CSV table of C-alpha atoms in Angstrom, one decimal:
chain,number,residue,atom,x,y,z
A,1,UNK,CA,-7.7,81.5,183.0
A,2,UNK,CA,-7.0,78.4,181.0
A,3,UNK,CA,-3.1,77.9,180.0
A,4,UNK,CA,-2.4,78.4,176.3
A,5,UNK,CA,-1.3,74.8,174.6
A,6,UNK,CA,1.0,74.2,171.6
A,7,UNK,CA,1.4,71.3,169.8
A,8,UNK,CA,4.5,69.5,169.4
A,9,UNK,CA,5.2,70.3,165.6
A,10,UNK,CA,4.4,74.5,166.9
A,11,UNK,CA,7.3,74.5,169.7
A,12,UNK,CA,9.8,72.8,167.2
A,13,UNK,CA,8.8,75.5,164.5
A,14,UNK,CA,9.2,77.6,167.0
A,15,UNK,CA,13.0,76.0,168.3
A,16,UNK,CA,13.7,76.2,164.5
A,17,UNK,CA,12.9,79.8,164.1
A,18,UNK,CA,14.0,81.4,166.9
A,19,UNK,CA,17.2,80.4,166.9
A,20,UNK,CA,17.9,81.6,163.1
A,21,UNK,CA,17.7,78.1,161.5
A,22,UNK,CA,14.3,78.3,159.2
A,23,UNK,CA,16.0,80.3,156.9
A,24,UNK,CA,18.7,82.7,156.2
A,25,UNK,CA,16.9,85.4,158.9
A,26,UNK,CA,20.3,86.6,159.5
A,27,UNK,CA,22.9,88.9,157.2
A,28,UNK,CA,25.7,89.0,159.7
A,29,UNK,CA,28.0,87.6,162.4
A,30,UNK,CA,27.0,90.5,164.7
A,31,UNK,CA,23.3,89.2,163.8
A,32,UNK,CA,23.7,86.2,164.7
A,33,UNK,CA,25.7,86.9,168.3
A,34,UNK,CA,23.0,89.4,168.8
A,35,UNK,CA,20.5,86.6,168.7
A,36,UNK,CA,22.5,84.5,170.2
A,37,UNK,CA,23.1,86.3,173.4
A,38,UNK,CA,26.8,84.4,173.0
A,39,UNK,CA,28.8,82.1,171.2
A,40,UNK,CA,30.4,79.4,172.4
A,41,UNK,CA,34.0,79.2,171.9
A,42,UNK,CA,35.7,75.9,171.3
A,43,UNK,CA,39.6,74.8,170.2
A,44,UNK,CA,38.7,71.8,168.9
A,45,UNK,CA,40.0,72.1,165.5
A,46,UNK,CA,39.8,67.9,163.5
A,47,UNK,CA,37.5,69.9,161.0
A,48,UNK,CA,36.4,73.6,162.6
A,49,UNK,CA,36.5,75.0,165.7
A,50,UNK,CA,33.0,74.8,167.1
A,51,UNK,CA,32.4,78.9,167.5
A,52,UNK,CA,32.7,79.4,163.6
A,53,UNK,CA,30.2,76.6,162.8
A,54,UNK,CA,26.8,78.4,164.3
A,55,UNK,CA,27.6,81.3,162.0
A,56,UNK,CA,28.1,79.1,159.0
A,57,UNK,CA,24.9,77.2,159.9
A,58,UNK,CA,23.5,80.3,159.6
A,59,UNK,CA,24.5,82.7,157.1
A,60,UNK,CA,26.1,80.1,154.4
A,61,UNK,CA,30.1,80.4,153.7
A,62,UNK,CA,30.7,83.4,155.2
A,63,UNK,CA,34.8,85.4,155.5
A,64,UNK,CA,35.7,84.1,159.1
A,65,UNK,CA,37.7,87.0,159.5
A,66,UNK,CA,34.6,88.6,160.2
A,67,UNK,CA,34.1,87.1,163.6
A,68,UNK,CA,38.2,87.3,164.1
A,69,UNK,CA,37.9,91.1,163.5
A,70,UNK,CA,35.1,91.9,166.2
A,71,UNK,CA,37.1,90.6,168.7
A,72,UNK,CA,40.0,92.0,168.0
A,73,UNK,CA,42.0,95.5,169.1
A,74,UNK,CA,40.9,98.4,171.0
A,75,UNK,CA,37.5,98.3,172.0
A,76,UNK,CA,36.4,95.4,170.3
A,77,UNK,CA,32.8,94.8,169.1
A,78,UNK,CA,32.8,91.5,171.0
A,79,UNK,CA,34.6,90.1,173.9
A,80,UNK,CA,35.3,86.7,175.7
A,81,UNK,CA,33.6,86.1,179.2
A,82,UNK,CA,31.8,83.1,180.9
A,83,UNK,CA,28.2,83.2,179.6
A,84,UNK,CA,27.5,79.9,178.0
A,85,UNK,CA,31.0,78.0,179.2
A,86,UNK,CA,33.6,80.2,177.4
A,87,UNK,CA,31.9,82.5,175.1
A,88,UNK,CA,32.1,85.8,173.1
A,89,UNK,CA,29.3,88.0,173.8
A,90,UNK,CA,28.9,91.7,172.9
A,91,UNK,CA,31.3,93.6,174.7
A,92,UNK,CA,28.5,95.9,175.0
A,93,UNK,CA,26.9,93.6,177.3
A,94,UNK,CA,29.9,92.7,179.6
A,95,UNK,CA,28.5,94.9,182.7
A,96,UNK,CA,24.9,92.5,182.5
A,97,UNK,CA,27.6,90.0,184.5
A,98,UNK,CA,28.4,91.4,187.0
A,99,UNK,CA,26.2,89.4,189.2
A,100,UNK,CA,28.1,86.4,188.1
A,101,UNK,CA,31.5,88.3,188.8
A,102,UNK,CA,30.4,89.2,192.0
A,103,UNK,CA,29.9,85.8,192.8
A,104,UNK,CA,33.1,84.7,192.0
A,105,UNK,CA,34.9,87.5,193.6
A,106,UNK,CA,32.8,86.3,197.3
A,107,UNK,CA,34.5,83.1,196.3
A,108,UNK,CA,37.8,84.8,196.2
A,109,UNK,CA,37.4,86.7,199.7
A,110,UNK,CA,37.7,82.8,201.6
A,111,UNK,CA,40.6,82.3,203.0
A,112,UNK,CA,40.8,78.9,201.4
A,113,UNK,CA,40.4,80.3,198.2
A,114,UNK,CA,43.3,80.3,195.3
A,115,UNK,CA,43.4,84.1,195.2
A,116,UNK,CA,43.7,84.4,199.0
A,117,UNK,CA,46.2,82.1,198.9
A,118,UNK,CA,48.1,83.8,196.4
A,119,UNK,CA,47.7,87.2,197.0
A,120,UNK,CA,51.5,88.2,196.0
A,121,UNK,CA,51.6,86.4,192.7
A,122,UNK,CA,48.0,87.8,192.1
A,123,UNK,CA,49.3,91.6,192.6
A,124,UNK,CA,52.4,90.8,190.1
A,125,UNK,CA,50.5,89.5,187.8
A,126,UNK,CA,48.2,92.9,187.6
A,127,UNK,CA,51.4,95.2,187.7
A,128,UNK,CA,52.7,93.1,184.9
A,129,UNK,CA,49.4,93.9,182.7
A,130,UNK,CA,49.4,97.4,184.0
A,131,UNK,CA,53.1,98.0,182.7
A,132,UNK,CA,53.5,95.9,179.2
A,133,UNK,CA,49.3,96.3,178.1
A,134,UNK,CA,48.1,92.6,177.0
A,135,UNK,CA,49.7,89.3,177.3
A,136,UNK,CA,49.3,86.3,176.3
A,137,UNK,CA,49.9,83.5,179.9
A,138,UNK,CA,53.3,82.8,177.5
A,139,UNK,CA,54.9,86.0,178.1
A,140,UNK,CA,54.6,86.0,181.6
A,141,UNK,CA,58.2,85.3,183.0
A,142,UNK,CA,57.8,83.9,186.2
A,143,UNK,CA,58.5,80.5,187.9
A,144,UNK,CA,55.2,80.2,188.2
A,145,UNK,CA,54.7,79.5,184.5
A,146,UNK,CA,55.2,76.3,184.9
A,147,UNK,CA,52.5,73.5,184.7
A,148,UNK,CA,51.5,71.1,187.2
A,149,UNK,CA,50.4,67.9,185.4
A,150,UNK,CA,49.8,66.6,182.1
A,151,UNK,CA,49.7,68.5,179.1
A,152,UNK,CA,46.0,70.3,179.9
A,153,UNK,CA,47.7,71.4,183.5
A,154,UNK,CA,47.6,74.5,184.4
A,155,UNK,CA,50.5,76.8,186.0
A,156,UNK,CA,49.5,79.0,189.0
A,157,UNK,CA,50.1,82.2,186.4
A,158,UNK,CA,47.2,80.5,184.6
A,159,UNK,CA,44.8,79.7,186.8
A,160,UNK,CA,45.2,83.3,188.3
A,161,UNK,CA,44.4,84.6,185.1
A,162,UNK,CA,41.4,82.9,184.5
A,163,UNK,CA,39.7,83.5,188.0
A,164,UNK,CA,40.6,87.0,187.6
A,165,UNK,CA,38.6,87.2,184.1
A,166,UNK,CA,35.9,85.1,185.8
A,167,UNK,CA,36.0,88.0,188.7
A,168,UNK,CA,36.4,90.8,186.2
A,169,UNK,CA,39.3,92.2,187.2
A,170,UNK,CA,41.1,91.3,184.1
A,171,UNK,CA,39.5,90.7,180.7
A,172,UNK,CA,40.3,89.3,177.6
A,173,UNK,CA,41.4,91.7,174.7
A,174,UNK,CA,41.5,89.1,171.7
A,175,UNK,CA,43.7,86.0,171.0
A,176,UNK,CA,47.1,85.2,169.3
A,177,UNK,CA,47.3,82.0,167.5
A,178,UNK,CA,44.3,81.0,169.7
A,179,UNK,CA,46.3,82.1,172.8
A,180,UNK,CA,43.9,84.3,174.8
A,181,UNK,CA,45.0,88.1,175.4
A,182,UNK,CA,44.6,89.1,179.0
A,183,UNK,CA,44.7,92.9,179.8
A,184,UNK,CA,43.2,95.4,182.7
A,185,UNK,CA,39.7,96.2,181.7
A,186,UNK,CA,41.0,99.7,181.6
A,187,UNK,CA,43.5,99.2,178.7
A,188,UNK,CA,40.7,97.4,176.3
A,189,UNK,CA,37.1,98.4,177.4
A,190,UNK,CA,35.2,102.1,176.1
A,191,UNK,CA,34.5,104.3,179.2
A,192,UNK,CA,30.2,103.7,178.2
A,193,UNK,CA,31.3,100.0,179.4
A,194,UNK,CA,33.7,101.0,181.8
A,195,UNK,CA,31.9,103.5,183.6
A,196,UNK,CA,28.1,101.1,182.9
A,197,UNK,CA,26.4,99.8,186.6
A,198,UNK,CA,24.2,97.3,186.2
A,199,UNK,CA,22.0,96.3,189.0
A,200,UNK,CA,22.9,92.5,189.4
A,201,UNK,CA,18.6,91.4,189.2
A,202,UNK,CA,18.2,94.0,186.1
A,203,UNK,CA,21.5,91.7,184.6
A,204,UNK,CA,19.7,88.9,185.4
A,205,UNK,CA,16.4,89.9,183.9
A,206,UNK,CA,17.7,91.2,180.4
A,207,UNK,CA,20.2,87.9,179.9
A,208,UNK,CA,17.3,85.9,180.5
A,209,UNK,CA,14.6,88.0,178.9
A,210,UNK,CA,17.4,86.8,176.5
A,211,UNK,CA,17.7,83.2,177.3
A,212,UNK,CA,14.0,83.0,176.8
A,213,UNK,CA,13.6,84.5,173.2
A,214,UNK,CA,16.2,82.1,171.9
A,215,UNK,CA,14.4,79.4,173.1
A,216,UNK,CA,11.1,80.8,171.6
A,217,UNK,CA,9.5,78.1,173.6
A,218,UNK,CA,11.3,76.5,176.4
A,219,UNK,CA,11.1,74.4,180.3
A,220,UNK,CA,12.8,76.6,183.5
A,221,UNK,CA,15.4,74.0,182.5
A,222,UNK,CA,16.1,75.2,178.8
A,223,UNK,CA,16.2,78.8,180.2
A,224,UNK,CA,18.8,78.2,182.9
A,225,UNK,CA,20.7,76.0,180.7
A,226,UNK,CA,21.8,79.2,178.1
A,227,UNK,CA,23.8,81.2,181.0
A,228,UNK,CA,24.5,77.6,182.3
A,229,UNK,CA,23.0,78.1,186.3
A,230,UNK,CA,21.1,75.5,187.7
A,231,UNK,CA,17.5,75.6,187.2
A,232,UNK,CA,16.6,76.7,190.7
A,233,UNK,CA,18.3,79.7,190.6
A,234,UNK,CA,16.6,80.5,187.8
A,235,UNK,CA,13.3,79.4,188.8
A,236,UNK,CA,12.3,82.8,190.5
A,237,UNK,CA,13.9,84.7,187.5
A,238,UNK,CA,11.5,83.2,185.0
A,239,UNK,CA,8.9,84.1,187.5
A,240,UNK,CA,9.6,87.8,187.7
A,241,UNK,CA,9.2,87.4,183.8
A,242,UNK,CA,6.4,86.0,183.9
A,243,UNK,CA,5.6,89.0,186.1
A,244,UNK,CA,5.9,91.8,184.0
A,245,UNK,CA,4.9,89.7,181.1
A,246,UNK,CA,8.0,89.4,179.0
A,247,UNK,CA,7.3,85.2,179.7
A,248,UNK,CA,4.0,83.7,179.6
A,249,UNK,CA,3.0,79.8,180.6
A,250,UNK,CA,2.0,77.5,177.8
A,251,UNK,CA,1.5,73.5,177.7
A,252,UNK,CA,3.4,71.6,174.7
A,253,UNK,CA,2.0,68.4,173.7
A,254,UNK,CA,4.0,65.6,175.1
A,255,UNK,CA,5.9,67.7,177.3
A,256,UNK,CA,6.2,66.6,181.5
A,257,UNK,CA,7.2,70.4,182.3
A,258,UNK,CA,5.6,73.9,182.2
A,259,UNK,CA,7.1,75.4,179.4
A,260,UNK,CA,6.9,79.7,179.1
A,261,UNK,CA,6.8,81.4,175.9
A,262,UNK,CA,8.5,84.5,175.2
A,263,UNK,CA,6.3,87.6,174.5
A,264,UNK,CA,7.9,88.4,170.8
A,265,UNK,CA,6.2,84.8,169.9
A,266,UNK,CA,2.1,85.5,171.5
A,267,UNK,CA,0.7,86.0,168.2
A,268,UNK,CA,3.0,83.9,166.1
A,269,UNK,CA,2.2,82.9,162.7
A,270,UNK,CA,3.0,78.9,162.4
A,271,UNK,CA,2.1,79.2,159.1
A,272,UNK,CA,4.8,81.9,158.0
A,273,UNK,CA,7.3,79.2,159.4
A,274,UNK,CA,8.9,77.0,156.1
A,275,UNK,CA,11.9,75.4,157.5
A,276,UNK,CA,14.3,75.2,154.0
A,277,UNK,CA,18.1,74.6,155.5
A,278,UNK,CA,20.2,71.6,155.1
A,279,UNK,CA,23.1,72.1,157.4
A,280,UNK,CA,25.6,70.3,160.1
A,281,UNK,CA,25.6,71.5,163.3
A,282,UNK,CA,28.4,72.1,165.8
A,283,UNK,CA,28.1,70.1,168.9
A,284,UNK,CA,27.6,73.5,170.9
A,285,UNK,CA,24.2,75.0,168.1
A,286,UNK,CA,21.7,76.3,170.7
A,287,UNK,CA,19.6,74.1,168.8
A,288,UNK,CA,21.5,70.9,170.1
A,289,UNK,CA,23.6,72.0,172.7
A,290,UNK,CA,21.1,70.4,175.3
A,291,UNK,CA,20.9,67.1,175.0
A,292,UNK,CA,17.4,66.4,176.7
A,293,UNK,CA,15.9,69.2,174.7
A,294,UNK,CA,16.9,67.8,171.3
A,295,UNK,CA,15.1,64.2,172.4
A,296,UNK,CA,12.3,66.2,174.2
A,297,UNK,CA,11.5,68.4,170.8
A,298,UNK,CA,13.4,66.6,167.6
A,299,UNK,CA,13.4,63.2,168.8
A,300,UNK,CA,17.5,63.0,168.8
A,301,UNK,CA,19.6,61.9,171.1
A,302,UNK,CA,23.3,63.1,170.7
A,303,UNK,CA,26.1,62.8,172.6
A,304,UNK,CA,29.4,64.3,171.1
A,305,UNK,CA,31.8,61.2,171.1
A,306,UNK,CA,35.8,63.1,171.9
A,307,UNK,CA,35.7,62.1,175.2
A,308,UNK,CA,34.1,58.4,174.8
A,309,UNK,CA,37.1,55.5,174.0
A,310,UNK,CA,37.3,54.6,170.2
A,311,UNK,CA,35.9,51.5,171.0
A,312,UNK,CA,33.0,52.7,172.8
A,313,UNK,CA,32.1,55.2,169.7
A,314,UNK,CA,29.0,54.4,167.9
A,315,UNK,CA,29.3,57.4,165.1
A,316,UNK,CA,32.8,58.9,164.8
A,317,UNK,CA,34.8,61.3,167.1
A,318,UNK,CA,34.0,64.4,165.6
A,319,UNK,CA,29.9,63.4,164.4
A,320,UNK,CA,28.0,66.5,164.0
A,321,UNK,CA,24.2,66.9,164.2
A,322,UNK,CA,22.7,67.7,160.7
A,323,UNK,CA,19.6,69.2,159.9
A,324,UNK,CA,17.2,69.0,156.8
A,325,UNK,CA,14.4,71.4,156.9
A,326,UNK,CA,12.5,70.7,160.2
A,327,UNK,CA,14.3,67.7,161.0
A,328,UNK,CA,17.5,66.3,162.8
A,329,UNK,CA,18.1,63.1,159.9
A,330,UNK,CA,21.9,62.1,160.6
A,331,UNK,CA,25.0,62.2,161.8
A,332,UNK,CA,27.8,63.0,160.0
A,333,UNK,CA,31.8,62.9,161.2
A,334,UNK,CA,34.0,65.3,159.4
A,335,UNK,CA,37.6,66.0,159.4
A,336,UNK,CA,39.8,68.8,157.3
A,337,UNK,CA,42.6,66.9,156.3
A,338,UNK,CA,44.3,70.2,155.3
A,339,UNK,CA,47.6,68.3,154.8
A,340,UNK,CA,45.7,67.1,151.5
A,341,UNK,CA,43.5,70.1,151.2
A,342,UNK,CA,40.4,66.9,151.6
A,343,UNK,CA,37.4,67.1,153.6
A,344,UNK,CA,37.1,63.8,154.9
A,345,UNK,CA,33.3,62.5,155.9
A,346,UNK,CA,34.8,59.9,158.3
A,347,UNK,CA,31.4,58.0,159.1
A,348,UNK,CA,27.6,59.2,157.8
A,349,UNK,CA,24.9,58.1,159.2
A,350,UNK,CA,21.0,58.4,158.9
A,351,UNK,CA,18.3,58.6,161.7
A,352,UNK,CA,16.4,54.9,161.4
A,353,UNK,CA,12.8,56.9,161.9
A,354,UNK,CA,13.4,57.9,157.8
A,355,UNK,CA,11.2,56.6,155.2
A,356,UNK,CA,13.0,55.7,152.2
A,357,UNK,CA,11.7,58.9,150.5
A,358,UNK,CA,13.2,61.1,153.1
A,359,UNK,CA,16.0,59.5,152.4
A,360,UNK,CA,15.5,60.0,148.5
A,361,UNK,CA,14.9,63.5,149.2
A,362,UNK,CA,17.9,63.7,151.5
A,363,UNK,CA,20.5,62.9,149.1
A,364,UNK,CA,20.8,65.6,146.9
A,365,UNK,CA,20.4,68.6,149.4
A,366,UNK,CA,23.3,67.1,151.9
A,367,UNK,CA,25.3,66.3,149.3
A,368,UNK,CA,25.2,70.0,147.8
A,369,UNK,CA,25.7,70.8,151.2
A,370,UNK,CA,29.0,69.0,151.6
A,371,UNK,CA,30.2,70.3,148.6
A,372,UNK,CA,29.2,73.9,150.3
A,373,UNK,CA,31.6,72.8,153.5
A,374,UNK,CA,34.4,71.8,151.7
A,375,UNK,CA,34.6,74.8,149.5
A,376,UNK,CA,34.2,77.2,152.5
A,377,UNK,CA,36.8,75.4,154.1
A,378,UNK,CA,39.1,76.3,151.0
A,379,UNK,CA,39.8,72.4,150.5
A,380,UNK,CA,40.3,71.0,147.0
A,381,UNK,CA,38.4,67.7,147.8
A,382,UNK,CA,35.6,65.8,149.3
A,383,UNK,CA,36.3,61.9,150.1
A,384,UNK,CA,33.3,60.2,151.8
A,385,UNK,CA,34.8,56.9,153.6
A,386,UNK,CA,32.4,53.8,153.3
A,387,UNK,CA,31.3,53.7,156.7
A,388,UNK,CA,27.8,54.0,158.0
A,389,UNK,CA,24.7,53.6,156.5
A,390,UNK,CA,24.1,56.8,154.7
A,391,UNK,CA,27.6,56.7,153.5
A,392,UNK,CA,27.2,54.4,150.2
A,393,UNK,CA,24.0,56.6,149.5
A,394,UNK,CA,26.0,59.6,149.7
A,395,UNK,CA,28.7,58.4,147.7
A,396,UNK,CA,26.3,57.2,145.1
């Protein structure tokens, strides 16, 4: 049987559309998590924190308190675990883990292990939860409070929380003031996710069932990259997909990998596909969030520039992917300077590959666009700094 073979511009239609960023697909937050699978949550805050800019992306200036309030209270709509990094997922779907739990509890059974060593502080800690409902790691009094190193150490308290959330024996029930919530899963969870076993391969089938759908089109690689596991674990996963047909094997043009397209996209319609959004990305879009991926399909290479010394920066520390229609065309830095109610385009900079009438046509759509941030940021201004070379264009 001969192997089914797209062409480059079909898989990025494809990237484009099924990960909600064609059009406006989506009405909601909840749409857009449910697509998702997860969102990514990030406290970087120089102009938004990274988990509210997919949803913008998406749905246009949307109330933020509309995330806020699905993860908040009594049996939230969505809760935090480790999905992709630290995420919120559906709470709904907190038992498909459990195969990742149970590997971290096996972890924690080793003598050598931070839980075995700590066994006493461990059982405090739950009696603690079990007594006062959820904490934030601030209002447990305990020397161990204390951190160990700079200002990102951890205390023991800490670090015991977070394994235990990674093991499932606590969860998180919200934030305050970013701080996350801790609490037993008793306290926060409904008893249809309390009382839900999931068989750990039937987990591991739906999430990447998942995994493949949002990539439309997508390597072993791209697959096990979504619930972050290396792509030999989740080589025999995408097989059993492919077994029961959820997954089938495709070539893409210019592609050095078997790629597998997920069954919802068999009969797609290229032609239905009109890519119409001019939008930044966060560092973390699903679109982006791979860096090989966005070379292998859009021809980008981006690296998120925090971490690299000022010097070293080639487009700003807080540069954001930016999309026009079916392309990835620049990079722009952005800041909330909310001390002057500004937003501040640090640095703006366009992709060499554009003609000079993409870059005509470019203009007025990111502009607009900007204009868009700034107001759904609730600042009173937008100041774009002379530096870059899309910057002078823009501020023409």
């Amino acid at each position: 049987m001969t192997t089914p073979t797209l062409s480059a511009k079909e898989a990025k239609l494809l990237a484009l559309y099924a990960c909600g960023l064609d059009s406006r697909q989506d009405k909601t937050v909840l749409d857009v998590i449910t697509r998702f699978g997860m969102l990514q949550i990030d406290s970087v805050n120089v102009f938004e924190r990274a988990h509210y800019m997919p949803l913008f992306s998406r749905l246009g200036s949307y109330d933020k308190n509309e995330l806020d309030s699905l993860t908040q209270g009594n049996q939230p709509k969505l809760i935090e675990y480790w999905a992709h990094q630290a995420s919120f997922i559906k709470t709904e779907d907190l038992p498909l883990f459990d195969w990742r739990m149970q590997w971290y509890r096996d972890r924690a059974a080793n003598k050598e292990s931070f839980q075995y060593k700590n066994k006493k502080l461990i059982a405090w800690i739950l009696s603690e939860l079990e007594a006062n409902g959820p904490m934030t790691h601030s209002q447990f009094e305990h020397e161990e409070t204390k951190r160990t190193g700079s200002w990102w150490g951890w205390s023991n308290v800490k670090i015991a929380l977070e394994r235990l959330m990674r093991q499932g024996d606590v969860i998180a029930a919200g934030r305050r003031n970013f701080s996350r919530m801790y609490a037993l899963p008793e306290q926060v969870l409904p008893k249809s996710v309390l009382n839900k076993n999931v068989d750990h391969q039937t987990g591991k089938m739906k999430l990447f069932g998942n995994a493949a759908k949002l990539m439309g089109v997508g390597t072993v690689r791209d697959i096990a990259n979504v619930y972050c596991i290396y792509p030999s674990e989740a080589k025999p996963i995408v097989a059993d997909l492919e077994a029961l047909g959820i997954v089938k094997e495709v070539k893409v043009e210019g592609w050095k990998e078997k790629a597998y397209l997920h069954r919802d996209f068999f009969n797609f319609d290229f032609k239905s596909v009109k890519p119409e959004l001019t939008t930044v990305l966060s560092p973390f879009d699903p679109l982006t969030w791979q860096r090989e991926r966005a070379i292998r399909i859009f021809d980008f290479d981006y690296k998120i520039e925090i971490y690299v010394p000022e010097p070293k920066r080639i487009y700003g520390y807080y540069s954001l992917p930016t999309l026009h229609k079916d392309k990835l065309v620049a990079r722009i830095d952005l800041k909330s300077d909310r001390q002057n109610s500004s937003l501040l385009v640090q640095s703006a900079w366009h992709e060499l590959e554009l003609s000079a009438k993409e870059l005509t046509g470019l203009k007025k759509p990111l502009t607009k666009h900007l204009v868009d941030v700034q107001k759904w940021q609730k600042l009173e201004s937008l100041e774009i700094k002379a530096k870059g070379n899309l910057a002078l264009e823009l501020s023409a």
